CSV table of C-alpha atoms in Angstrom, one decimal:
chain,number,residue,atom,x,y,z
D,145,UNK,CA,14.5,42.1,126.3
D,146,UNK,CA,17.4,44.2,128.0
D,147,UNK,CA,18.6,45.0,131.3
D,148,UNK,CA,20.6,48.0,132.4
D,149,UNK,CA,22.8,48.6,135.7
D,150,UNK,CA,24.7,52.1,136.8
D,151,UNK,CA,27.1,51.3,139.8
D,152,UNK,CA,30.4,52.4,141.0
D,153,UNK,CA,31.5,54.2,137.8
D,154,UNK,CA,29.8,52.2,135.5
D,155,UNK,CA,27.1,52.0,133.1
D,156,UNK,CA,26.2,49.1,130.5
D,157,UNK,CA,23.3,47.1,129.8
D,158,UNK,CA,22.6,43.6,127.5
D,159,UNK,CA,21.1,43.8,124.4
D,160,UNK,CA,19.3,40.7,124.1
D,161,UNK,CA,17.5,39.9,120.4
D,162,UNK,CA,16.7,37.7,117.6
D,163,UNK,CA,18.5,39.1,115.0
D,164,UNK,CA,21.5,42.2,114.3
D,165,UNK,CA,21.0,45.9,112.7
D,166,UNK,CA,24.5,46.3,112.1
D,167,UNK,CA,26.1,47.9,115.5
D,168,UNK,CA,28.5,49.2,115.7
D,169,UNK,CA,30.4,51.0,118.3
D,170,UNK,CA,30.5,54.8,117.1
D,171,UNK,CA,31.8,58.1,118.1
D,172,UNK,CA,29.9,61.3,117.4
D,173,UNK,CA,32.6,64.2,117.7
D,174,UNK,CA,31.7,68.2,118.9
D,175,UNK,CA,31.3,69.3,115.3
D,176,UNK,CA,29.1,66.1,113.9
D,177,UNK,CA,25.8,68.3,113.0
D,178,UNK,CA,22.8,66.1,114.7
D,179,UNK,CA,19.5,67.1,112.9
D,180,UNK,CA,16.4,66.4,114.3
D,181,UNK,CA,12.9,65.9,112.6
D,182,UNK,CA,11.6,68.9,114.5
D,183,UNK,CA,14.1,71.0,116.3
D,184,UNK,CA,17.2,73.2,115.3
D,185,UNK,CA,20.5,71.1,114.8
D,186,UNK,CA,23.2,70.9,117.1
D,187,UNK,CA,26.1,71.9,115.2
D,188,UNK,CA,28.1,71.3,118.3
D,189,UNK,CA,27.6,69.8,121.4
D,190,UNK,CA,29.3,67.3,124.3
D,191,UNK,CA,31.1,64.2,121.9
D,192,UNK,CA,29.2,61.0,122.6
D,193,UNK,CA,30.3,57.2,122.0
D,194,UNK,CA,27.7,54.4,122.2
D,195,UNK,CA,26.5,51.5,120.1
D,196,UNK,CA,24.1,52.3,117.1
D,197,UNK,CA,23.3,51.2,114.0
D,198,UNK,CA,24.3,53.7,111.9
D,199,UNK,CA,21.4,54.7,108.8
D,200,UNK,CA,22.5,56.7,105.8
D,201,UNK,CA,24.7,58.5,107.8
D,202,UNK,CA,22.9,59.2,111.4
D,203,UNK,CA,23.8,56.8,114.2
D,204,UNK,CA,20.8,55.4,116.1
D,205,UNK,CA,22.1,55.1,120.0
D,206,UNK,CA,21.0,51.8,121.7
D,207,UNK,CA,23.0,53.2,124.6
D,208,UNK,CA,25.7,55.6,125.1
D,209,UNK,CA,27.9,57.7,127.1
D,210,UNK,CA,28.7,61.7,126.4
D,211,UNK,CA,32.5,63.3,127.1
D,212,UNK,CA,31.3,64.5,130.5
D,213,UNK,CA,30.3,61.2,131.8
D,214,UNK,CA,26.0,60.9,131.3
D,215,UNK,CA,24.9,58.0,130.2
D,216,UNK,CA,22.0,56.7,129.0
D,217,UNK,CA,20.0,53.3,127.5
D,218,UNK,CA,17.0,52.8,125.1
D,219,UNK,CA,14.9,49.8,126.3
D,220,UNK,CA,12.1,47.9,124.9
D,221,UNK,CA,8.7,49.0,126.1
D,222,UNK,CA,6.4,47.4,123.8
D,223,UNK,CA,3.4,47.1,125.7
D,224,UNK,CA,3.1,50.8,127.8
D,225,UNK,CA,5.0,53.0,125.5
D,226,UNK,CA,2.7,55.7,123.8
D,227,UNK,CA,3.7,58.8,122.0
D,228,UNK,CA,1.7,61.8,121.3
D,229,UNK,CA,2.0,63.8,117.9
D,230,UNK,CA,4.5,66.8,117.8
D,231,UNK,CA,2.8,69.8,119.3
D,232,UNK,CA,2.9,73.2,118.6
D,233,UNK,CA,5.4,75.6,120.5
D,234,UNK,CA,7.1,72.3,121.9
D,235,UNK,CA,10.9,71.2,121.5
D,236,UNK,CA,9.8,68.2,119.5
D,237,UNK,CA,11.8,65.1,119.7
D,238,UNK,CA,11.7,61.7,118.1
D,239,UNK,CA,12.3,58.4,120.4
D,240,UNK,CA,15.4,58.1,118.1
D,241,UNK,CA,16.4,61.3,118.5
D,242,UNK,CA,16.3,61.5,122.2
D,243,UNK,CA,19.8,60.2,123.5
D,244,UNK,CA,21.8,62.1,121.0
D,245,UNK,CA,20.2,65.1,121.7
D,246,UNK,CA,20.0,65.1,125.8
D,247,UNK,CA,23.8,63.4,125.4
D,248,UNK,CA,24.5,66.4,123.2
D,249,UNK,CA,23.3,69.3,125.7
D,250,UNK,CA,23.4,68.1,129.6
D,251,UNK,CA,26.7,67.0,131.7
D,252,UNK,CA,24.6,65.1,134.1
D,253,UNK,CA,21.8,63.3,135.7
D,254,UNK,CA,20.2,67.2,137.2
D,255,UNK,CA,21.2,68.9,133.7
D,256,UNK,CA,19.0,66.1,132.1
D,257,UNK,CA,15.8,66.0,134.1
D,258,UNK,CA,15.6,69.6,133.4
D,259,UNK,CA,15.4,69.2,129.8
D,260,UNK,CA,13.3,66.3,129.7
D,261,UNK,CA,11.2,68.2,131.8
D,262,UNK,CA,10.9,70.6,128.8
D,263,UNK,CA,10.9,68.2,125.5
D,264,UNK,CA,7.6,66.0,123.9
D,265,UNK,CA,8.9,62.8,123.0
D,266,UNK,CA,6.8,62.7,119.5
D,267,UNK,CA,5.9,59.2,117.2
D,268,UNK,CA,7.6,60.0,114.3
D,269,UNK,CA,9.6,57.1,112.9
D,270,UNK,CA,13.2,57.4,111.3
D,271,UNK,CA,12.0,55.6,107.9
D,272,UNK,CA,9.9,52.5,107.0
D,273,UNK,CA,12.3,50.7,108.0
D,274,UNK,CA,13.0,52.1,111.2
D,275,UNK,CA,9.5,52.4,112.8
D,276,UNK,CA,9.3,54.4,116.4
D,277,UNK,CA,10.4,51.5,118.4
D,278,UNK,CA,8.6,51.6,122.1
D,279,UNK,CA,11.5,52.7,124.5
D,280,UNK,CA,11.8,54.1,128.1
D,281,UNK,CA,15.1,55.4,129.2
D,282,UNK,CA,16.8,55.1,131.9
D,283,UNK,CA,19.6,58.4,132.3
D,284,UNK,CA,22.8,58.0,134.9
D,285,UNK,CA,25.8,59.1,135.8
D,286,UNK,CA,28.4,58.6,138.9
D,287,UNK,CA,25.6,59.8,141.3
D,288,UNK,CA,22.2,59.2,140.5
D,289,UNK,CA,19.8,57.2,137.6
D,290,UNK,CA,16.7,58.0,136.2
D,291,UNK,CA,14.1,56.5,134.5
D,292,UNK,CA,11.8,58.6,131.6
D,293,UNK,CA,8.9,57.0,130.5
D,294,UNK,CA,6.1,58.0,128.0
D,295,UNK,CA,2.8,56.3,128.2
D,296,UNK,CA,-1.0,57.1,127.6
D,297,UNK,CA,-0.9,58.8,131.1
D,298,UNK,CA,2.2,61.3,130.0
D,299,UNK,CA,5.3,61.9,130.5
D,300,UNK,CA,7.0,60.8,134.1
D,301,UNK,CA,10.4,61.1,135.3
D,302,UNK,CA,11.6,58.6,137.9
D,303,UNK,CA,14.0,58.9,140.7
D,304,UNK,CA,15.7,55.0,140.3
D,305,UNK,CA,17.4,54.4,143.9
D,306,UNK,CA,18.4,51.0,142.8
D,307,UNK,CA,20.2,52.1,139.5
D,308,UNK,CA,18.5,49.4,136.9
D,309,UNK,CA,16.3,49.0,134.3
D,310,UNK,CA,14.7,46.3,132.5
D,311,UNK,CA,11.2,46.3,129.9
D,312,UNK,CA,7.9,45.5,131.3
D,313,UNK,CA,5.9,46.3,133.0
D,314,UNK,CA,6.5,50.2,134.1
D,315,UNK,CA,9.0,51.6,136.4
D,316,UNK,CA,6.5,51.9,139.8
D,317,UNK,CA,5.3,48.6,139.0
D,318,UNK,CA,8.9,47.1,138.9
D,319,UNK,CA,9.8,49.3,142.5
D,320,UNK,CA,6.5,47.9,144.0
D,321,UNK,CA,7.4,43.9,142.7
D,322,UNK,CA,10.9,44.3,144.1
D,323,UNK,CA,9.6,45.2,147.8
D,324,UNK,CA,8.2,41.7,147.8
D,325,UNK,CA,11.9,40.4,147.8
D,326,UNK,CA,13.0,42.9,150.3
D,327,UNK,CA,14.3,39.7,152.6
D,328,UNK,CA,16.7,38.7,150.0
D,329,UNK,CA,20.2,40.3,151.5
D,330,UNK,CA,23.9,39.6,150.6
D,331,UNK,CA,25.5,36.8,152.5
D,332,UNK,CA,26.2,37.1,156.1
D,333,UNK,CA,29.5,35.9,157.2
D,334,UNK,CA,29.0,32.5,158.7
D,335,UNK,CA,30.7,30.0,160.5
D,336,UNK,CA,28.7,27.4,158.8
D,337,UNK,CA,29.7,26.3,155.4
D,338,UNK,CA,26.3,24.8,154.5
D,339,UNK,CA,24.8,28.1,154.6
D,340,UNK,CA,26.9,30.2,152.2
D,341,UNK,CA,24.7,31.7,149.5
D,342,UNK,CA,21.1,31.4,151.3
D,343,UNK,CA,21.0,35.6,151.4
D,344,UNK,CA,19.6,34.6,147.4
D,345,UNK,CA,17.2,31.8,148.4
D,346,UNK,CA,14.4,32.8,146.4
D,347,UNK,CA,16.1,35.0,143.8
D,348,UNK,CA,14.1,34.3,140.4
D,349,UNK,CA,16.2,32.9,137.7
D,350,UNK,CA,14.3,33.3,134.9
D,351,UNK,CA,14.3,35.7,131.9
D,352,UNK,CA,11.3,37.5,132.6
D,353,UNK,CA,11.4,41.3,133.0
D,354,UNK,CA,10.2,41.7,136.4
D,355,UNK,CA,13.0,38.9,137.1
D,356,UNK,CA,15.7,39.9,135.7
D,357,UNK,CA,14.8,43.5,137.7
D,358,UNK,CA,15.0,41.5,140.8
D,359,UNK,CA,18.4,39.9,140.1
D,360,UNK,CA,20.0,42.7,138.3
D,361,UNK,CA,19.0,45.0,141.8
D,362,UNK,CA,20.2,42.0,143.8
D,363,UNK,CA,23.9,41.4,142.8
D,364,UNK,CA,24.3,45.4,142.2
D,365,UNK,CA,23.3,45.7,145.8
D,366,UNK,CA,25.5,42.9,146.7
D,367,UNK,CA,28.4,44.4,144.6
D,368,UNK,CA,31.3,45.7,146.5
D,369,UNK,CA,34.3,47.9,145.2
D,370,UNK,CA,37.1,46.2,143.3
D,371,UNK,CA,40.7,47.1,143.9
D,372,UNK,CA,41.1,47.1,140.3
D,373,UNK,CA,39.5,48.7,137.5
D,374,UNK,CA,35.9,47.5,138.0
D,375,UNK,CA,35.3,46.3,134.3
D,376,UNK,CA,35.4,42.5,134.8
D,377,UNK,CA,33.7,43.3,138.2
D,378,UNK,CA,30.6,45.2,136.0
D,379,UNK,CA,30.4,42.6,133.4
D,380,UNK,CA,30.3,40.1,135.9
D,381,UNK,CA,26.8,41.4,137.1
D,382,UNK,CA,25.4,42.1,134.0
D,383,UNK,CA,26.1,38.3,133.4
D,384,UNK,CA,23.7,37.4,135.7
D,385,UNK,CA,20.6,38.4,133.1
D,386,UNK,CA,22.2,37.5,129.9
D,387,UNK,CA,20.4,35.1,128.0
D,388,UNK,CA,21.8,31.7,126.5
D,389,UNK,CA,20.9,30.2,123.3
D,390,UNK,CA,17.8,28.3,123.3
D,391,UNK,CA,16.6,29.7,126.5
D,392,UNK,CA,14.0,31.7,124.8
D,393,UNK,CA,12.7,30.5,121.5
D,394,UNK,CA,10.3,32.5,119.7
D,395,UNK,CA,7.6,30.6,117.0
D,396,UNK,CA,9.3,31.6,114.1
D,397,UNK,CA,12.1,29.5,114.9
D,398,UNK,CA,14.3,32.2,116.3
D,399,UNK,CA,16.3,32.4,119.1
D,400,UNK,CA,16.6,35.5,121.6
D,401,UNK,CA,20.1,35.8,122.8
D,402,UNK,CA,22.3,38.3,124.2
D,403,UNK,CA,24.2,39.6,121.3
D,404,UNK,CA,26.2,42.3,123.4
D,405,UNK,CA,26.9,43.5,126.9
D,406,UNK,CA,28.5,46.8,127.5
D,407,UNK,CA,30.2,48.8,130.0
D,408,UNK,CA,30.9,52.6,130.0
D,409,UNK,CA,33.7,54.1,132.2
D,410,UNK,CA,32.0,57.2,133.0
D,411,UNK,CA,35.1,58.8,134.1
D,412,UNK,CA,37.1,58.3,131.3
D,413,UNK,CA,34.6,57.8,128.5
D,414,UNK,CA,35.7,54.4,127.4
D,415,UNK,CA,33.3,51.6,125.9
D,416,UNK,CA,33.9,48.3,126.8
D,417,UNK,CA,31.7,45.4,125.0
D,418,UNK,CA,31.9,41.8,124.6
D,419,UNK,CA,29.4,39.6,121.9
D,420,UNK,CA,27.8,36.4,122.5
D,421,UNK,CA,30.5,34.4,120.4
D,422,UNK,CA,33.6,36.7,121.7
D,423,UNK,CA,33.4,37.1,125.0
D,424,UNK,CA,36.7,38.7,124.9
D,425,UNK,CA,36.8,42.3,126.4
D,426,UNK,CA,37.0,44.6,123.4
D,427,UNK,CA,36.9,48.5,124.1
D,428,UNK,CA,37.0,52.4,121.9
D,429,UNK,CA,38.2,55.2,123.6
D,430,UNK,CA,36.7,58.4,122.9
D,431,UNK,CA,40.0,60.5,124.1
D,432,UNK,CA,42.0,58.5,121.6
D,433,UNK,CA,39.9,60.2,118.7
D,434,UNK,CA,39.6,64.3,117.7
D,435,UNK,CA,36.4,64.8,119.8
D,436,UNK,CA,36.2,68.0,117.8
D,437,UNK,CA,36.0,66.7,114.0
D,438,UNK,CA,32.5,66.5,112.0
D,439,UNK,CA,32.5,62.7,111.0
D,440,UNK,CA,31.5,59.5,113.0
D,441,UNK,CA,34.1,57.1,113.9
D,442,UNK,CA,33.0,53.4,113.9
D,443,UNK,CA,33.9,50.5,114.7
D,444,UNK,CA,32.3,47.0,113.9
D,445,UNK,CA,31.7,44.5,116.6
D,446,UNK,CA,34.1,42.0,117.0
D,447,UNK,CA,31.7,38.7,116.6
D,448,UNK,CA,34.3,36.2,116.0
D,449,UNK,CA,35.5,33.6,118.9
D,450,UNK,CA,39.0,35.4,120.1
D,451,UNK,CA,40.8,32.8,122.2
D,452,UNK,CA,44.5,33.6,123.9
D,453,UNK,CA,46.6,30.8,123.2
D,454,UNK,CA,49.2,30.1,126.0
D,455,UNK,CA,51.4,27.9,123.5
């Protein structure tokens, strides 16, 4: 369960889980050598922060944001996603493979479609550990989204006009469910106070994919532009999908949550995050760091409660 949103400058999505695989927020510089399974190695390409778990020594983006502001998230597709075997004469690239390497070569939305137009997104795991998790992607940057998805009918490529997306079910299905709440608009100014917030009357409120589509397109639509710096303004409407404790209780006993939230200043390349226990704004700049060194740069999520005493 995840939701993504790419609006005025921004890009971020939740991550909501049972459990942690060690993210961190890392930075991939020019000269970090990415090798893939089944394609050269790029020995240098566009520097890329995100959050990933990183495994012996190669970071596995959830979601991330390149130097020349692309952007792009991994979600959960468990029940449409199908990969074929790598084929012959093909540039061959694993699911986990994918944002690194499209981060790594394109500067935007247009630069992107073109590759993905040329790559086959092949089922090779990273380890046993790390099995091919079922993803479809959804690219952006300050003009336009897209959403690639890989199923048993192919590869498709998606114009997203609405700049969101969530899991299940696929992308046309999600479009074709959100024209049924094409009455919901943002509040009309009203003389009459008991009317204030009937443009959502109908809004679903649950945790479901297809709702959480709904809402997410909703408030970004209702969004206007913030005299400030936009950050709190972004969180805000990603708050609108996260996921309390307890809401969703699976039979082993565990609890999905929303572990992180993040927003990506696609202008200036910074990562802004907060946790489920820290709700504090925490953010890594990638301009602070040499963006042409050979090593990640990490940085563990700050999990801990962070309250600002006044006295």
């Amino acid at each position: 369960m995840c939701t993504a949103i790419n609006n005025n400058g921004f890009f971020g999505r939740t991550l909501d889980l049972e459990y942690s695989y060690r993210e961190a927020v890392t930075i991939a510089p020019r000269g970090f050598e990415f090798a893939f399974r089944k394609a050269a190695p790029l020995t240098r390409h566009y520097a890329i922060i995100g959050m990933a778990t990183v495994e012996n020594g190669y970071p596995l983006f959830y979601d991330a944001v390149n130097e020349k502001g692309l952007a792009s998230a991994g979600l959960n597709f468990p029940k449409s996603a199908a990969y074929p075997k790598a084929q012959g004469g093909a540039i061959n690239i694993a699911t986990f493979e994918l944002i690194p390497y499209v981060l790594g070569k394109c500067a935007n939305v247009d630069e992107a479609e073109a590759l993905l137009c040329e790559i086959n997104i092949h089922d090779e795991s990273f380890s046993d550990s790390f099995s091919a998790t079922p993803l479809h992607w959804i690219f952006a940057d300050c003009e336009k989204s897209i959403t690639l998805e890989v199923t048993k009918n192919g590869k498709n490529i998606y114009e997203n006009p609405v700049g969101v997306l969530a899991n299940e079910p696929p992308f046309p299905a999600m479009m074709a469910n959100l024209d049924t709440f094409s009455a919901l608009s943002p509040n009309e100014p009203s003389k009459q106070s008991d009317s204030r917030g009937c443009g959502a009357v109908g809004l679903p409120g649950d945790w479901s994919s297809r709702s959480r589509f709904v809402r997410a397109a909703f408030v970004r639509g209702c969004s206007l532009p913030t005299e400030n710096n936009g950050i709190s303004e972004f969180l805000r409407l990603l708050s609108t999908v996260e996921v309390p404790r307890g809401c969703i209780r699976l039979r082993d006993g565990k609890n999905v949550i929303t572990y992180y939230s993040s927003c990506m200043d696609l202008a200036r390349g910074i990562y802004y995050y907060k946790t489920y226990n820290n709700p504090r704004i925490c953010a890594a700049d990638i301009h602070r760091e040499n963006l042409n060194g050979e090593s990640l740069i990490s940085f563990a999520l700050k999990t801990e409660t962070d309250i600002f005493f006044e006295n």
